[in-house]
Amino acid sequence: VQLQASGGGLVQPGGSLRLSCAASGFTLDYYAIGWFRKAPGKEREGVSCISGTDGSTYYADSVKGRFTISRDNAENTVYLQMSSLKPEDTAIYYCTTGRSLSATFGCGPLYDGVNYWGKGTLVTVSS
């Protein structure tokens, strides 16, 4: 399993970005996939998850109403549309499929339970 996140960059407060995560080695159609982020000096935080069954979505309270997760099964890619960005959203964003999703969001089903982490993409929100 490989996960490649992209789409990060520098954006002003209030701006938008769309992150992408291309998956290989397994099919997104049936399994949960989501996003975590790690800011300097802070613990890793779950951001969002989309389930592999009915496409239910889950969000951290800190991003609810501003971020939207979606999935393109044909492209085997998951997206995170981020709007109304704040400086506190600055972090490296990772996509993952594994037990961290069920532990954080109750999101499933899991592919094999292993936490596969992509390389991450840096989002910087600053004026």
CSV table of N, CA, C and O in Angstrom, one decimal:
chain,number,residue,atom,x,y,z
A,1,VAL,N,0.8,-1.2,0.0
A,1,VAL,CA,0.0,0.0,0.0
A,1,VAL,C,0.9,1.2,0.0
A,1,VAL,O,1.8,1.3,0.8
A,2,GLN,N,0.6,2.1,-0.9
A,2,GLN,CA,1.3,3.4,-0.9
A,2,GLN,C,0.2,4.5,-1.0
A,2,GLN,O,-0.8,4.4,-1.7
A,3,LEU,N,0.5,5.6,-0.3
A,3,LEU,CA,-0.3,6.8,-0.3
A,3,LEU,C,0.5,8.0,-0.5
A,3,LEU,O,1.5,8.3,0.1
A,4,GLN,N,0.1,8.8,-1.5
A,4,GLN,CA,0.9,10.0,-1.9
A,4,GLN,C,0.0,11.2,-1.8
A,4,GLN,O,-0.9,11.4,-2.7
A,5,ALA,N,0.3,12.0,-0.9
A,5,ALA,CA,-0.4,13.3,-0.7
A,5,ALA,C,0.2,14.4,-1.5
A,5,ALA,O,1.4,14.4,-1.6
A,6,SER,N,-0.6,15.3,-1.9
A,6,SER,CA,-0.1,16.5,-2.7
A,6,SER,C,-1.1,17.6,-2.6
A,6,SER,O,-2.2,17.4,-2.1
A,7,GLY,N,-0.7,18.8,-3.0
A,7,GLY,CA,-1.6,19.9,-3.0
A,7,GLY,C,-1.4,21.0,-2.0
A,7,GLY,O,-2.1,22.0,-1.9
A,8,GLY,N,-0.4,20.7,-1.1
A,8,GLY,CA,-0.2,21.7,-0.1
A,8,GLY,C,0.5,22.9,-0.6
A,8,GLY,O,0.9,23.0,-1.8
A,9,GLY,N,0.7,23.9,0.2
A,9,GLY,CA,1.3,25.2,-0.2
A,9,GLY,C,1.1,26.3,0.8
A,9,GLY,O,0.6,26.0,1.9
A,10,LEU,N,1.5,27.5,0.4
A,10,LEU,CA,1.3,28.7,1.2
A,10,LEU,C,0.0,29.4,0.8
A,10,LEU,O,-0.2,29.6,-0.4
A,11,VAL,N,-0.8,29.7,1.8
A,11,VAL,CA,-2.1,30.4,1.5
A,11,VAL,C,-2.4,31.4,2.6
A,11,VAL,O,-2.0,31.2,3.7
A,12,GLN,N,-3.0,32.4,2.2
A,12,GLN,CA,-3.4,33.5,3.2
A,12,GLN,C,-4.6,33.0,4.0
A,12,GLN,O,-5.4,32.2,3.6
A,13,PRO,N,-4.7,33.6,5.2
A,13,PRO,CA,-5.9,33.3,6.1
A,13,PRO,C,-7.1,33.6,5.3
A,13,PRO,O,-7.2,34.6,4.6
A,14,GLY,N,-8.1,32.7,5.4
A,14,GLY,CA,-9.3,32.8,4.7
A,14,GLY,C,-9.3,32.2,3.3
A,14,GLY,O,-10.4,32.1,2.7
A,15,GLY,N,-8.2,31.7,2.9
A,15,GLY,CA,-8.0,31.1,1.6
A,15,GLY,C,-8.4,29.7,1.6
A,15,GLY,O,-8.9,29.1,2.6
A,16,SER,N,-8.2,29.0,0.4
A,16,SER,CA,-8.6,27.6,0.2
A,16,SER,C,-7.5,26.8,-0.5
A,16,SER,O,-6.7,27.4,-1.2
A,17,LEU,N,-7.5,25.5,-0.2
A,17,LEU,CA,-6.6,24.6,-0.8
A,17,LEU,C,-7.3,23.3,-1.0
A,17,LEU,O,-8.2,23.0,-0.2
A,18,ARG,N,-6.9,22.5,-2.0
A,18,ARG,CA,-7.5,21.2,-2.1
A,18,ARG,C,-6.3,20.2,-2.1
A,18,ARG,O,-5.4,20.2,-3.0
A,19,LEU,N,-6.3,19.3,-1.1
A,19,LEU,CA,-5.3,18.3,-1.0
A,19,LEU,C,-5.8,17.0,-1.7
A,19,LEU,O,-7.0,16.7,-1.7
A,20,SER,N,-4.9,16.3,-2.3
A,20,SER,CA,-5.2,15.0,-2.9
A,20,SER,C,-4.3,13.9,-2.3
A,20,SER,O,-3.2,14.2,-1.9
A,21,CYS,N,-4.9,12.7,-2.3
A,21,CYS,CA,-4.1,11.5,-1.9
A,21,CYS,C,-4.4,10.4,-2.8
A,21,CYS,O,-5.5,9.9,-2.9
A,22,ALA,N,-3.4,10.0,-3.6
A,22,ALA,CA,-3.5,8.9,-4.5
A,22,ALA,C,-3.1,7.6,-3.9
A,22,ALA,O,-2.0,7.6,-3.3
A,23,ALA,N,-3.9,6.6,-3.9
A,23,ALA,CA,-3.7,5.4,-3.3
A,23,ALA,C,-3.3,4.3,-4.3
A,23,ALA,O,-3.9,4.3,-5.4
A,24,SER,N,-2.4,3.4,-3.9
A,24,SER,CA,-2.1,2.3,-4.7
A,24,SER,C,-1.9,1.1,-3.8
A,24,SER,O,-1.6,1.2,-2.7
A,25,GLY,N,-2.1,-0.1,-4.4
A,25,GLY,CA,-2.0,-1.3,-3.6
A,25,GLY,C,-3.3,-1.8,-3.0
A,25,GLY,O,-3.3,-2.9,-2.4
A,26,PHE,N,-4.3,-1.0,-3.0
A,26,PHE,CA,-5.6,-1.4,-2.5
A,26,PHE,C,-6.6,-0.5,-3.2
A,26,PHE,O,-6.3,0.5,-3.7
A,27,THR,N,-7.9,-0.9,-3.1
A,27,THR,CA,-9.0,-0.2,-3.8
A,27,THR,C,-9.8,0.6,-2.7
A,27,THR,O,-10.2,0.1,-1.7
A,28,LEU,N,-9.9,1.9,-3.0
A,28,LEU,CA,-10.6,2.8,-2.1
A,28,LEU,C,-12.0,2.5,-1.9
A,28,LEU,O,-12.6,2.8,-0.9
A,29,ASP,N,-12.6,1.9,-2.9
A,29,ASP,CA,-14.1,1.7,-2.9
A,29,ASP,C,-14.6,1.1,-1.7
A,29,ASP,O,-15.7,1.5,-1.2
A,30,TYR,N,-13.9,0.2,-1.1
A,30,TYR,CA,-14.5,-0.6,0.0
A,30,TYR,C,-13.9,-0.2,1.4
A,30,TYR,O,-14.5,-0.8,2.4
A,31,TYR,N,-12.9,0.7,1.5
A,31,TYR,CA,-12.3,0.9,2.8
A,31,TYR,C,-12.2,2.3,3.2
A,31,TYR,O,-12.2,3.2,2.3
A,32,ALA,N,-12.2,2.5,4.5
A,32,ALA,CA,-12.1,3.9,5.0
A,32,ALA,C,-10.7,4.5,4.7
A,32,ALA,O,-9.7,3.8,4.7
A,33,ILE,N,-10.7,5.8,4.5
A,33,ILE,CA,-9.4,6.5,4.3
A,33,ILE,C,-9.6,7.9,4.8
A,33,ILE,O,-10.8,8.4,4.9
A,34,GLY,N,-8.6,8.5,5.4
A,34,GLY,CA,-8.7,9.8,6.0
A,34,GLY,C,-7.5,10.6,6.1
A,34,GLY,O,-6.4,10.2,5.5
A,35,TRP,N,-7.6,11.7,6.8
A,35,TRP,CA,-6.5,12.7,6.9
A,35,TRP,C,-6.2,12.9,8.3
A,35,TRP,O,-7.1,13.1,9.2
A,36,PHE,N,-4.9,13.0,8.6
A,36,PHE,CA,-4.4,13.5,9.9
A,36,PHE,C,-3.4,14.7,9.6
A,36,PHE,O,-3.0,14.9,8.5
A,37,ARG,N,-3.1,15.4,10.6
A,37,ARG,CA,-2.1,16.5,10.5
A,37,ARG,C,-1.2,16.6,11.7
A,37,ARG,O,-1.6,16.2,12.8
A,38,LYS,N,0.0,17.1,11.5
A,38,LYS,CA,0.9,17.3,12.5
A,38,LYS,C,1.5,18.7,12.4
A,38,LYS,O,2.2,19.0,11.5
A,39,ALA,N,1.2,19.5,13.4
A,39,ALA,CA,1.8,20.8,13.5
A,39,ALA,C,3.0,20.8,14.4
A,39,ALA,O,3.1,20.0,15.3
A,40,PRO,N,3.9,21.7,14.2
A,40,PRO,CA,5.1,21.8,15.0
A,40,PRO,C,4.8,21.9,16.5
A,40,PRO,O,4.0,22.8,16.9
A,41,GLY,N,5.3,21.1,17.3
A,41,GLY,CA,5.1,21.2,18.8
A,41,GLY,C,3.8,20.7,19.2
A,41,GLY,O,3.5,20.8,20.4
A,42,LYS,N,3.0,20.1,18.3
A,42,LYS,CA,1.7,19.6,18.7
A,42,LYS,C,1.6,18.1,18.4
A,42,LYS,O,2.4,17.5,17.6
A,43,GLU,N,0.6,17.5,19.1
A,43,GLU,CA,0.4,16.0,18.8
A,43,GLU,C,-0.3,15.9,17.4
A,43,GLU,O,-1.0,16.8,17.0
A,44,ARG,N,-0.1,14.7,16.8
A,44,ARG,CA,-0.8,14.5,15.6
A,44,ARG,C,-2.3,14.5,15.9
A,44,ARG,O,-2.8,14.0,16.9
A,45,GLU,N,-3.1,15.1,14.9
A,45,GLU,CA,-4.5,15.3,15.1
A,45,GLU,C,-5.3,14.7,13.9
A,45,GLU,O,-4.9,14.9,12.8
A,46,GLY,N,-6.3,13.9,14.2
A,46,GLY,CA,-7.2,13.5,13.2
A,46,GLY,C,-8.0,14.6,12.6
A,46,GLY,O,-8.5,15.4,13.4
A,47,VAL,N,-8.1,14.7,11.3
A,47,VAL,CA,-8.8,15.8,10.6
A,47,VAL,C,-10.1,15.3,10.1
A,47,VAL,O,-11.2,15.9,10.3
A,48,SER,N,-10.1,14.2,9.3
A,48,SER,CA,-11.3,13.8,8.6
A,48,SER,C,-11.2,12.3,8.2
A,48,SER,O,-10.1,11.8,8.0
A,49,CYS,N,-12.3,11.7,7.9
A,49,CYS,CA,-12.3,10.3,7.4
A,49,CYS,C,-13.6,10.1,6.6
A,49,CYS,O,-14.6,10.7,6.9
A,50,ILE,N,-13.5,9.3,5.6
A,50,ILE,CA,-14.6,8.9,4.8
A,50,ILE,C,-14.7,7.4,4.8
A,50,ILE,O,-13.7,6.7,4.6
A,51,SER,N,-15.9,6.9,5.1
A,51,SER,CA,-16.0,5.4,5.2
A,51,SER,C,-16.1,4.7,3.9
A,51,SER,O,-16.3,5.3,2.8
A,52,GLY,N,-15.8,3.4,3.9
A,52,GLY,CA,-15.7,2.6,2.7
A,52,GLY,C,-17.0,2.0,2.3
A,52,GLY,O,-17.1,1.3,1.3
A,53,THR,N,-18.0,2.1,3.2
A,53,THR,CA,-19.3,1.5,2.9
A,53,THR,C,-20.3,2.5,2.3
A,53,THR,O,-20.6,2.4,1.1
A,54,ASP,N,-20.8,3.4,3.1
A,54,ASP,CA,-21.8,4.3,2.6
A,54,ASP,C,-21.3,5.7,2.4
A,54,ASP,O,-22.0,6.6,2.1
A,55,GLY,N,-20.0,5.9,2.5
A,55,GLY,CA,-19.4,7.2,2.2
A,55,GLY,C,-19.7,8.2,3.3
A,55,GLY,O,-19.5,9.4,3.1
A,56,SER,N,-20.0,7.7,4.5
A,56,SER,CA,-20.2,8.6,5.6
A,56,SER,C,-18.9,9.4,5.9
A,56,SER,O,-17.8,8.8,5.7
A,57,THR,N,-19.0,10.6,6.3
A,57,THR,CA,-17.9,11.5,6.6
A,57,THR,C,-17.8,11.9,8.0
A,57,THR,O,-18.8,12.0,8.7
A,58,TYR,N,-16.6,12.1,8.5
A,58,TYR,CA,-16.3,12.4,9.9
A,58,TYR,C,-15.3,13.6,9.9
A,58,TYR,O,-14.4,13.6,9.1
A,59,TYR,N,-15.5,14.5,10.8
A,59,TYR,CA,-14.6,15.6,10.9
A,59,TYR,C,-14.2,15.9,12.3
A,59,TYR,O,-15.0,15.8,13.3
A,60,ALA,N,-13.0,16.4,12.5
A,60,ALA,CA,-12.7,17.0,13.8
A,60,ALA,C,-13.5,18.3,14.0
A,60,ALA,O,-13.8,19.0,13.1
A,61,ASP,N,-13.8,18.6,15.3
A,61,ASP,CA,-14.6,19.8,15.5
A,61,ASP,C,-13.8,21.1,15.0
A,61,ASP,O,-14.5,22.0,14.6
A,62,SER,N,-12.5,21.0,15.0
A,62,SER,CA,-11.8,22.2,14.6
A,62,SER,C,-11.9,22.5,13.2
A,62,SER,O,-11.6,23.6,12.7
A,63,VAL,N,-12.3,21.6,12.3
A,63,VAL,CA,-12.4,21.8,10.9
A,63,VAL,C,-13.8,21.7,10.4
A,63,VAL,O,-14.1,21.9,9.2
A,64,LYS,N,-14.8,21.3,11.2
A,64,LYS,CA,-16.1,21.0,10.8
A,64,LYS,C,-16.7,22.3,10.2
A,64,LYS,O,-16.6,23.4,10.7
A,65,GLY,N,-17.3,22.2,9.0
A,65,GLY,CA,-17.9,23.3,8.4
A,65,GLY,C,-17.0,24.1,7.4
A,65,GLY,O,-17.4,24.9,6.6
A,66,ARG,N,-15.7,23.7,7.5
A,66,ARG,CA,-14.7,24.4,6.7
A,66,ARG,C,-14.0,23.4,5.7
A,66,ARG,O,-13.6,23.8,4.6
A,67,PHE,N,-13.9,22.2,6.1
A,67,PHE,CA,-13.2,21.2,5.3
A,67,PHE,C,-14.2,20.2,4.8
A,67,PHE,O,-15.2,19.9,5.5
A,68,THR,N,-14.0,19.6,3.6
A,68,THR,CA,-14.8,18.6,3.0
A,68,THR,C,-14.0,17.5,2.5
A,68,THR,O,-13.1,17.8,1.6
A,69,ILE,N,-14.3,16.3,2.9
A,69,ILE,CA,-13.5,15.1,2.4
A,69,ILE,C,-14.4,14.4,1.3
A,69,ILE,O,-15.6,14.4,1.4
A,70,SER,N,-13.8,14.0,0.2
A,70,SER,CA,-14.5,13.3,-0.8
A,70,SER,C,-13.6,12.2,-1.4
A,70,SER,O,-12.4,12.2,-1.2
A,71,ARG,N,-14.2,11.4,-2.3
A,71,ARG,CA,-13.4,10.2,-2.8
A,71,ARG,C,-13.8,10.0,-4.2
A,71,ARG,O,-15.0,10.1,-4.6
A,72,ASP,N,-12.8,9.8,-5.1
A,72,ASP,CA,-13.1,9.5,-6.5
A,72,ASP,C,-12.6,8.0,-6.7
A,72,ASP,O,-11.4,7.8,-6.8
A,73,ASN,N,-13.5,7.1,-6.7
A,73,ASN,CA,-13.2,5.7,-6.8
A,73,ASN,C,-12.5,5.3,-8.1
A,73,ASN,O,-11.6,4.5,-8.2
A,74,ALA,N,-12.9,6.0,-9.2
A,74,ALA,CA,-12.3,5.7,-10.5
A,74,ALA,C,-10.8,6.1,-10.5
A,74,ALA,O,-10.0,5.4,-11.2
A,75,GLU,N,-10.5,7.2,-9.8
A,75,GLU,CA,-9.1,7.6,-9.7
A,75,GLU,C,-8.3,7.0,-8.5
A,75,GLU,O,-7.2,7.3,-8.4
A,76,ASN,N,-9.1,6.3,-7.7
A,76,ASN,CA,-8.5,5.8,-6.4
A,76,ASN,C,-7.8,6.9,-5.6
A,76,ASN,O,-6.7,6.7,-5.1
A,77,THR,N,-8.5,8.0,-5.5
A,77,THR,CA,-8.0,9.2,-4.9
A,77,THR,C,-9.0,9.8,-3.9
A,77,THR,O,-10.2,9.7,-4.1
A,78,VAL,N,-8.4,10.2,-2.8
A,78,VAL,CA,-9.3,11.0,-1.8
A,78,VAL,C,-8.8,12.4,-1.8
A,78,VAL,O,-7.6,12.7,-2.0
A,79,TYR,N,-9.8,13.3,-1.6
A,79,TYR,CA,-9.5,14.7,-1.6
A,79,TYR,C,-9.9,15.3,-0.2
A,79,TYR,O,-10.8,14.8,0.5
A,80,LEU,N,-9.2,16.4,0.1
A,80,LEU,CA,-9.6,17.2,1.2
A,80,LEU,C,-9.7,18.7,0.8
A,80,LEU,O,-8.7,19.3,0.5
A,81,GLN,N,-10.9,19.2,0.6
A,81,GLN,CA,-11.1,20.6,0.2
A,81,GLN,C,-11.2,21.4,1.5
A,81,GLN,O,-12.0,21.2,2.4
A,82,MET,N,-10.2,22.4,1.6
A,82,MET,CA,-10.1,23.2,2.8
A,82,MET,C,-10.4,24.6,2.5
A,82,MET,O,-9.8,25.2,1.5
A,83,SER,N,-11.3,25.2,3.2
A,83,SER,CA,-11.7,26.6,3.0
A,83,SER,C,-11.7,27.3,4.3
A,83,SER,O,-11.5,26.7,5.4
A,84,SER,N,-11.7,28.6,4.2
A,84,SER,CA,-11.7,29.5,5.4
A,84,SER,C,-10.5,29.1,6.3
A,84,SER,O,-10.6,29.0,7.5
A,85,LEU,N,-9.4,29.0,5.6
A,85,LEU,CA,-8.2,28.5,6.4
A,85,LEU,C,-7.7,29.5,7.4
A,85,LEU,O,-7.8,30.7,7.2
A,86,LYS,N,-7.2,28.9,8.5
A,86,LYS,CA,-6.7,29.7,9.6
A,86,LYS,C,-5.2,29.4,9.8
A,86,LYS,O,-4.8,28.3,9.5
A,87,PRO,N,-4.5,30.3,10.5
A,87,PRO,CA,-3.1,30.0,10.8
A,87,PRO,C,-2.9,28.7,11.6
A,87,PRO,O,-1.9,28.0,11.4
A,88,GLU,N,-3.9,28.4,12.4
A,88,GLU,CA,-3.8,27.2,13.2
A,88,GLU,C,-4.0,25.9,12.4
A,88,GLU,O,-3.8,24.8,12.9
A,89,ASP,N,-4.3,26.0,11.1
A,89,ASP,CA,-4.4,24.9,10.2
A,89,ASP,C,-3.0,24.5,9.6
A,89,ASP,O,-2.9,23.5,9.0
A,90,THR,N,-2.1,25.3,9.9
A,90,THR,CA,-0.7,25.1,9.4
A,90,THR,C,-0.2,23.8,10.0
A,90,THR,O,-0.1,23.6,11.2
A,91,ALA,N,0.2,22.9,9.1
A,91,ALA,CA,0.7,21.5,9.5
A,91,ALA,C,1.1,20.7,8.3
A,91,ALA,O,0.8,21.1,7.2
A,92,ILE,N,1.7,19.6,8.6
A,92,ILE,CA,1.9,18.6,7.5
A,92,ILE,C,0.7,17.7,7.5
A,92,ILE,O,0.3,17.2,8.6
A,93,TYR,N,0.1,17.5,6.4
A,93,TYR,CA,-1.1,16.7,6.3
A,93,TYR,C,-0.8,15.4,5.7
A,93,TYR,O,-0.1,15.3,4.6
A,94,TYR,N,-1.3,14.3,6.3
A,94,TYR,CA,-1.0,13.0,5.9
A,94,TYR,C,-2.3,12.2,5.6
A,94,TYR,O,-3.3,12.4,6.4
A,95,CYS,N,-2.4,11.5,4.6
A,95,CYS,CA,-3.5,10.6,4.4
A,95,CYS,C,-3.1,9.2,4.9
A,95,CYS,O,-2.0,8.8,4.9
A,96,THR,N,-4.1,8.5,5.4
A,96,THR,CA,-3.9,7.2,6.0
A,96,THR,C,-5.1,6.3,5.9
A,96,THR,O,-6.2,6.7,5.8
A,97,THR,N,-4.8,5.0,5.9
A,97,THR,CA,-5.9,4.0,6.1
A,97,THR,C,-5.4,3.0,7.1
A,97,THR,O,-4.3,2.4,7.0
A,98,GLY,N,-6.0,2.9,8.2
A,98,GLY,CA,-5.6,2.0,9.3
A,98,GLY,C,-6.3,2.3,10.6
A,98,GLY,O,-7.3,3.0,10.6
A,99,ARG,N,-5.9,1.6,11.6
A,99,ARG,CA,-6.6,1.6,12.8
A,99,ARG,C,-6.7,3.0,13.5
A,99,ARG,O,-7.6,3.2,14.3
A,100,SER,N,-5.9,3.9,13.1
A,100,SER,CA,-6.0,5.3,13.7
A,100,SER,C,-7.3,5.9,13.3
A,100,SER,O,-7.9,6.7,14.0
A,101,LEU,N,-7.9,5.5,12.1
A,101,LEU,CA,-9.1,6.0,11.7
A,101,LEU,C,-10.3,5.5,12.5
A,101,LEU,O,-11.2,6.3,12.9
A,102,SER,N,-10.3,4.2,12.8
A,102,SER,CA,-11.3,3.7,13.6
A,102,SER,C,-11.2,4.2,15.1
A,102,SER,O,-12.2,4.5,15.7
A,103,ALA,N,-10.0,4.3,15.5
A,103,ALA,CA,-9.8,4.8,16.9
A,103,ALA,C,-10.2,6.3,17.1
A,103,ALA,O,-10.8,6.6,18.1
A,104,THR,N,-10.0,7.1,16.1
A,104,THR,CA,-10.2,8.5,16.2
A,104,THR,C,-11.7,8.8,15.8
A,104,THR,O,-12.3,9.6,16.5
A,105,PHE,N,-12.2,8.2,14.7
A,105,PHE,CA,-13.5,8.6,14.2
A,105,PHE,C,-14.5,7.5,14.3
A,105,PHE,O,-15.7,7.8,14.0
A,106,GLY,N,-14.1,6.3,14.6
A,106,GLY,CA,-15.1,5.2,14.5
A,106,GLY,C,-15.4,4.9,13.0
A,106,GLY,O,-16.5,4.5,12.7
A,107,CYS,N,-14.5,5.2,12.1
A,107,CYS,CA,-14.6,5.1,10.7
A,107,CYS,C,-14.1,3.8,10.2
A,107,CYS,O,-13.1,3.3,10.6
A,108,GLY,N,-14.8,3.2,9.3
A,108,GLY,CA,-14.4,1.9,8.7
A,108,GLY,C,-15.1,1.6,7.4
A,108,GLY,O,-15.8,2.4,6.9
A,109,PRO,N,-15.0,0.3,6.9
A,109,PRO,CA,-14.1,-0.7,7.4
A,109,PRO,C,-12.6,-0.4,7.1
A,109,PRO,O,-12.4,0.3,6.1
A,110,LEU,N,-11.7,-1.1,7.8
A,110,LEU,CA,-10.3,-0.9,7.6
A,110,LEU,C,-9.8,-1.9,6.6
A,110,LEU,O,-10.3,-3.0,6.5
A,111,TYR,N,-8.8,-1.5,5.8
A,111,TYR,CA,-8.2,-2.4,4.8
A,111,TYR,C,-7.6,-3.6,5.5
A,111,TYR,O,-8.0,-4.7,5.3
A,112,ASP,N,-6.6,-3.4,6.3
A,112,ASP,CA,-6.0,-4.5,7.1
A,112,ASP,C,-5.6,-4.0,8.5
A,112,ASP,O,-4.9,-4.8,9.2
A,113,GLY,N,-6.0,-2.8,8.8
A,113,GLY,CA,-5.7,-2.3,10.2
A,113,GLY,C,-4.3,-1.7,10.3
A,113,GLY,O,-4.1,-0.9,11.3
A,114,VAL,N,-3.4,-1.9,9.4
A,114,VAL,CA,-2.1,-1.3,9.5
A,114,VAL,C,-2.2,0.2,9.2
A,114,VAL,O,-2.9,0.6,8.2
A,115,ASN,N,-1.5,1.0,9.9
A,115,ASN,CA,-1.5,2.5,9.6
A,115,ASN,C,-0.5,2.8,8.6
A,115,ASN,O,0.7,2.8,8.8
A,116,TYR,N,-0.9,2.9,7.3
A,116,TYR,CA,0.0,3.3,6.3
A,116,TYR,C,-0.1,4.8,6.2
A,116,TYR,O,-1.2,5.4,6.1
A,117,TRP,N,1.1,5.4,6.2
A,117,TRP,CA,1.2,6.9,6.2
A,117,TRP,C,1.9,7.3,4.9
A,117,TRP,O,3.0,6.8,4.6
A,118,GLY,N,1.3,8.2,4.2
A,118,GLY,CA,2.0,8.8,3.0
A,118,GLY,C,3.1,9.7,3.5
A,118,GLY,O,3.3,9.9,4.7
A,119,LYS,N,3.7,10.4,2.5
A,119,LYS,CA,4.8,11.3,2.8
A,119,LYS,C,4.4,12.5,3.4
A,119,LYS,O,5.1,13.2,4.1
A,120,GLY,N,3.1,12.9,3.2
A,120,GLY,CA,2.6,14.2,3.8
A,120,GLY,C,2.8,15.4,2.8
A,120,GLY,O,3.7,15.4,2.0
A,121,THR,N,2.0,16.4,3.0
A,121,THR,CA,2.1,17.6,2.2
A,121,THR,C,1.9,18.8,3.2
A,121,THR,O,1.0,18.8,4.1
A,122,LEU,N,2.8,19.8,3.1
A,122,LEU,CA,2.8,20.9,4.0
A,122,LEU,C,1.8,22.0,3.6
A,122,LEU,O,1.9,22.4,2.5
A,123,VAL,N,1.0,22.3,4.6
A,123,VAL,CA,0.1,23.5,4.4
A,123,VAL,C,0.5,24.6,5.3
A,123,VAL,O,0.6,24.3,6.5
A,124,THR,N,0.8,25.7,4.8
A,124,THR,CA,1.1,26.9,5.6
A,124,THR,C,0.1,28.0,5.4
A,124,THR,O,-0.1,28.4,4.2
A,125,VAL,N,-0.5,28.4,6.4
A,125,VAL,CA,-1.5,29.5,6.4
A,125,VAL,C,-0.9,30.7,7.0
A,125,VAL,O,-0.7,30.8,8.3
A,126,SER,N,-0.6,31.7,6.2
A,126,SER,CA,0.1,32.9,6.8
A,126,SER,C,-0.1,34.1,5.8
A,126,SER,O,-0.2,33.9,4.6
A,127,SER,N,-0.1,35.3,6.4
A,127,SER,CA,-0.2,36.5,5.6
A,127,SER,C,1.2,37.0,5.4
A,127,SER,O,1.3,38.1,4.7
